[in-house]
C-alpha positions as YAML, in Angstrom:
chain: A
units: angstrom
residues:
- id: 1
  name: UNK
  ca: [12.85, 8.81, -7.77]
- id: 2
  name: UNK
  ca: [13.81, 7.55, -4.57]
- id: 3
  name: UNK
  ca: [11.25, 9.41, -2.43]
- id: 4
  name: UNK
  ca: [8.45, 8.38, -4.64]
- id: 5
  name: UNK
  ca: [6.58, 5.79, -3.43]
- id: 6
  name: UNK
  ca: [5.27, 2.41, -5.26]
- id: 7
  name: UNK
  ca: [1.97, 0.54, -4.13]
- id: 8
  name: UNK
  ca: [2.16, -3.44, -4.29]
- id: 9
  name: UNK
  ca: [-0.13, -3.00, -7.31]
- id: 10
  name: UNK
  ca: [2.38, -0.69, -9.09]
- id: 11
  name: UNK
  ca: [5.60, -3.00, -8.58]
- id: 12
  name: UNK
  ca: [3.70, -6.03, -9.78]
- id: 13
  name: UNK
  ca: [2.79, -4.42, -13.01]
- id: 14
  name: UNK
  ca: [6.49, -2.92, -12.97]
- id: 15
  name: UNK
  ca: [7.92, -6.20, -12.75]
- id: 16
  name: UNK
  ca: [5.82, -7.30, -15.61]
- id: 17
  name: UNK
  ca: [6.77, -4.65, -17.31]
- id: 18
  name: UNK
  ca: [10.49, -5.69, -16.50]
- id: 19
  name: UNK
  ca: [10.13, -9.05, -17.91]
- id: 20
  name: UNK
  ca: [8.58, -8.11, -20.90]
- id: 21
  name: UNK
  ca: [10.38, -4.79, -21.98]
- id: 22
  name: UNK
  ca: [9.19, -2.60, -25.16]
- id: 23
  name: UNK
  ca: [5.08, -3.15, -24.12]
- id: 24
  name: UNK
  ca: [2.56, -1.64, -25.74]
- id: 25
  name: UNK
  ca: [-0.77, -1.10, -23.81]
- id: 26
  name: UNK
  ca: [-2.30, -3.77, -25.57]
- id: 27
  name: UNK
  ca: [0.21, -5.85, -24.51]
- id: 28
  name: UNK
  ca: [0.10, -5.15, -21.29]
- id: 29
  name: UNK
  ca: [-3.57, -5.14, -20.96]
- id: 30
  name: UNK
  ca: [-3.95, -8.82, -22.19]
- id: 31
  name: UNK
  ca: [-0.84, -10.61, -20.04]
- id: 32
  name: UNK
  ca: [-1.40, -8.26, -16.94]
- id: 33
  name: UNK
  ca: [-4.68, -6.88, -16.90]
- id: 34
  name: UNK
  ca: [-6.66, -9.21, -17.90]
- id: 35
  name: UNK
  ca: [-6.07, -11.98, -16.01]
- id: 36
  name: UNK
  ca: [-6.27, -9.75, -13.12]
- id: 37
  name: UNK
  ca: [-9.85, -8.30, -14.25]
- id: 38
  name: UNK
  ca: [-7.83, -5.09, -14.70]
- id: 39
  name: UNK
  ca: [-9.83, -2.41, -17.64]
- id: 40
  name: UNK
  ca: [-7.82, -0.84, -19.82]
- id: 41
  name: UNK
  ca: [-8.11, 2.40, -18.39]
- id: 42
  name: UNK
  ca: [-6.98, 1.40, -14.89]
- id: 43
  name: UNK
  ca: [-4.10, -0.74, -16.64]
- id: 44
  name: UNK
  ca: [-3.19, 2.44, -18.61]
- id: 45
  name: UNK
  ca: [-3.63, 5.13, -15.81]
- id: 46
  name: UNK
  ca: [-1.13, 2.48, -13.34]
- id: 47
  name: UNK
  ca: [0.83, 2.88, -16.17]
- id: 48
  name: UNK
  ca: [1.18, 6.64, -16.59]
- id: 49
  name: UNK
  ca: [2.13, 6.96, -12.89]
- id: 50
  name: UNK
  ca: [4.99, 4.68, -12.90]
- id: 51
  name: UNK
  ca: [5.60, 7.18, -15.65]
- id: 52
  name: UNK
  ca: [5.20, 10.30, -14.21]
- id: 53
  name: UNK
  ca: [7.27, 8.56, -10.97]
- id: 54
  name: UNK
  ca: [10.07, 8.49, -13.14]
- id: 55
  name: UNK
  ca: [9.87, 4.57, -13.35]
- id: 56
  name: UNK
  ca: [8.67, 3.97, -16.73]
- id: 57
  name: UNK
  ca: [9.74, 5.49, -19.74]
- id: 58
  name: UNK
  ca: [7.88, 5.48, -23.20]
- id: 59
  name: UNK
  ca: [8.62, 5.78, -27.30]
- id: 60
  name: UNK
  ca: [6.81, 5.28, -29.97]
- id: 61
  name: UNK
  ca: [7.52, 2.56, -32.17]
- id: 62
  name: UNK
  ca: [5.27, 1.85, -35.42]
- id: 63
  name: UNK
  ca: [2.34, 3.95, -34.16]
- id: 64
  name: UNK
  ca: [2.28, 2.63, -30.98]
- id: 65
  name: UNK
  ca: [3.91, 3.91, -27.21]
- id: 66
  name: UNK
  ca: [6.33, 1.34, -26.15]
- id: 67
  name: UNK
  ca: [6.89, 1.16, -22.00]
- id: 68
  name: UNK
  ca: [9.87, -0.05, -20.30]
- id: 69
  name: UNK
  ca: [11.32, 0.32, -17.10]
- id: 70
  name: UNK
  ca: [13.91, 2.80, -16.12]
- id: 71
  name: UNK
  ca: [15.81, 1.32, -13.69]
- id: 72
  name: UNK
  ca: [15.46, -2.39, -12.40]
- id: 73
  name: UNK
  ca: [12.65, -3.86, -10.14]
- id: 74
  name: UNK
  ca: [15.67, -5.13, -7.65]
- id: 75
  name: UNK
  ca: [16.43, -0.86, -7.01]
- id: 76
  name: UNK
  ca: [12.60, -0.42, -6.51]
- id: 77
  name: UNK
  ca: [12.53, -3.61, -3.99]
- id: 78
  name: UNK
  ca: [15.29, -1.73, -2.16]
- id: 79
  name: UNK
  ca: [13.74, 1.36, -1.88]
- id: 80
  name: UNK
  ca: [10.29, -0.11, -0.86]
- id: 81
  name: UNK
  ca: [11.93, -2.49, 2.04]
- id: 82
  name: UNK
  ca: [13.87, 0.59, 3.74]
- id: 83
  name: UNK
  ca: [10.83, 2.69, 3.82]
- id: 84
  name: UNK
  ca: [9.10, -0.32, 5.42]
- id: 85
  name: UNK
  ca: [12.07, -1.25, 8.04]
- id: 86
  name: UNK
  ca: [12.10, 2.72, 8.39]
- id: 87
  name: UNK
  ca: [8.68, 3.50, 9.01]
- id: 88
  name: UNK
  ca: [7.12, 0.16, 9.85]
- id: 89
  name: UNK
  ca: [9.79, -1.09, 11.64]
- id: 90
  name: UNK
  ca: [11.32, 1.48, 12.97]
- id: 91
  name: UNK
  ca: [14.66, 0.97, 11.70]
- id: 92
  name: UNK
  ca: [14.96, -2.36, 13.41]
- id: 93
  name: UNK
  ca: [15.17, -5.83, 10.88]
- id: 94
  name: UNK
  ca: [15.12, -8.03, 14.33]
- id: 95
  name: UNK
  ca: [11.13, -8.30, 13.85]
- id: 96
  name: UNK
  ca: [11.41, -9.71, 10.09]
- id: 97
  name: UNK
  ca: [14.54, -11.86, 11.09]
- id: 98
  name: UNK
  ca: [11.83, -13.33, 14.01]
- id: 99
  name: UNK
  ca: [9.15, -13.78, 11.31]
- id: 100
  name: UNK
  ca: [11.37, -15.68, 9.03]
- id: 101
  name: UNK
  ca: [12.00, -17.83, 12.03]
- id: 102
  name: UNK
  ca: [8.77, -18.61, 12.83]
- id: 103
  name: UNK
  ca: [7.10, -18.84, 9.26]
- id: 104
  name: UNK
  ca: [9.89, -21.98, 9.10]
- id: 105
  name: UNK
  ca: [9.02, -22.16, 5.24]
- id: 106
  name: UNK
  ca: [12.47, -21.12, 4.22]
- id: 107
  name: UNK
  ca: [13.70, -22.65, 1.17]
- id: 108
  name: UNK
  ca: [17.18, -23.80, 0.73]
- id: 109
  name: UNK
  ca: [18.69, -21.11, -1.92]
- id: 110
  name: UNK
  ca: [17.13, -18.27, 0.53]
- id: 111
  name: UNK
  ca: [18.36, -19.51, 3.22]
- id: 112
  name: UNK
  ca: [21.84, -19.77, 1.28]
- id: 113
  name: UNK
  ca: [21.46, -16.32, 0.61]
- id: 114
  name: UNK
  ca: [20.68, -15.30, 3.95]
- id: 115
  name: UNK
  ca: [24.40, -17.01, 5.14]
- id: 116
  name: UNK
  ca: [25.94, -15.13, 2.50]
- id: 117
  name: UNK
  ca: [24.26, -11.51, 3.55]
- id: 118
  name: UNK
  ca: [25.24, -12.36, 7.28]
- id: 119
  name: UNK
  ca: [28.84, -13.08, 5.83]
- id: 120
  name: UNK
  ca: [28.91, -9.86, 3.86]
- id: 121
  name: UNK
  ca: [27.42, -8.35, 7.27]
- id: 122
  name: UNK
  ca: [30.42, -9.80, 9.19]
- id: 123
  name: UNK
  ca: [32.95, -8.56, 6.60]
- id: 124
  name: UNK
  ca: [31.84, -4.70, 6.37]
- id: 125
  name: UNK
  ca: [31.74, -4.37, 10.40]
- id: 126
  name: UNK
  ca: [35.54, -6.09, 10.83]
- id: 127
  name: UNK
  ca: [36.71, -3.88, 7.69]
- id: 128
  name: UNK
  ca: [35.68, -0.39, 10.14]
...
C-alpha cells in the first residue's frame, strides 16, 4: 500500500471515513458528499479506489456494504509527506521548517510538538 498514492480529495474522504467507521454509501454521501456538492457516483467511485488501494475495506451488514479504513489516516499522512519531502523537496525538510517560520501562525500545542520532535531528533542522533 505504501507505493500507492492518495490525492487530497481521497484522504479527506478517508479521514471521514476514519471518524465515522462502519459507513454505508448513503452515509457517506449525505455527511461528505453532499456538503461538498459531491454525486453519488463520484462519492462512490472515490470510494472504490481507496478500496482497490488497499485503504478501505468493505462487508455487508443488513443488506448494505459497510466501509472502513484499513489502517489509520496518521500512516497515510506519513506516507503522503515523504513522497512530498522526497519528490517535492528533494529530501530536504529545511524549506517547510522556513515556511513554518515565516507563516508565524503557529499555535502553541504545535509548536509544543515541534520541541518534542526536535528532542526525539536530538536523542536518536546521540544514541548512534
Amino acid at each position: 500500500m505504501s507505493g500507492k498514492t492518495i490525492g487530497d480529495q481521497e484522504l479527506a474522504l478517508l479521514q471521514y471515513i476514519e471518524e465515522t467507521p462502519k459507513s454505508s454509501v448513503a452515509d457517506v454521501v449525505a455527511g461528505y458528499g453532499e456538503p461538498r456538492g459531491l454525486a453519488r457516483s463520484t462519492v462512490l467511485t472515490m470510494m472504490e479506489r481507496l478500496r482497490a488501494k488497499g485503504y478501505l475495506s468493505r462487508r455487508k451488514l443488513e443488506g448494505a456494504y459497510r466501509y472502513s479504513a484499513t489502517n489509520g489516516t496518521e500512516q497515510v499522512m506519513t506516507g503522503a509527506v515523504a513522497r512530498f519531502v522526497e519528490k517535492t523537496l528533494q529530501g530536504s525538510v529545511s524549506p517547510f521548517v522556513a515556511w513554518m517560520a515565516e507563516r508565524g501562525q503557529v499555535s502553541d500545542t504545535e509548536l509544543a510538538e515541534l520541541e518534542a520532535l526536535v528532542g526525539t531528533l536530538q536523542s536518536r542522533r546521540k544514541g548512534r
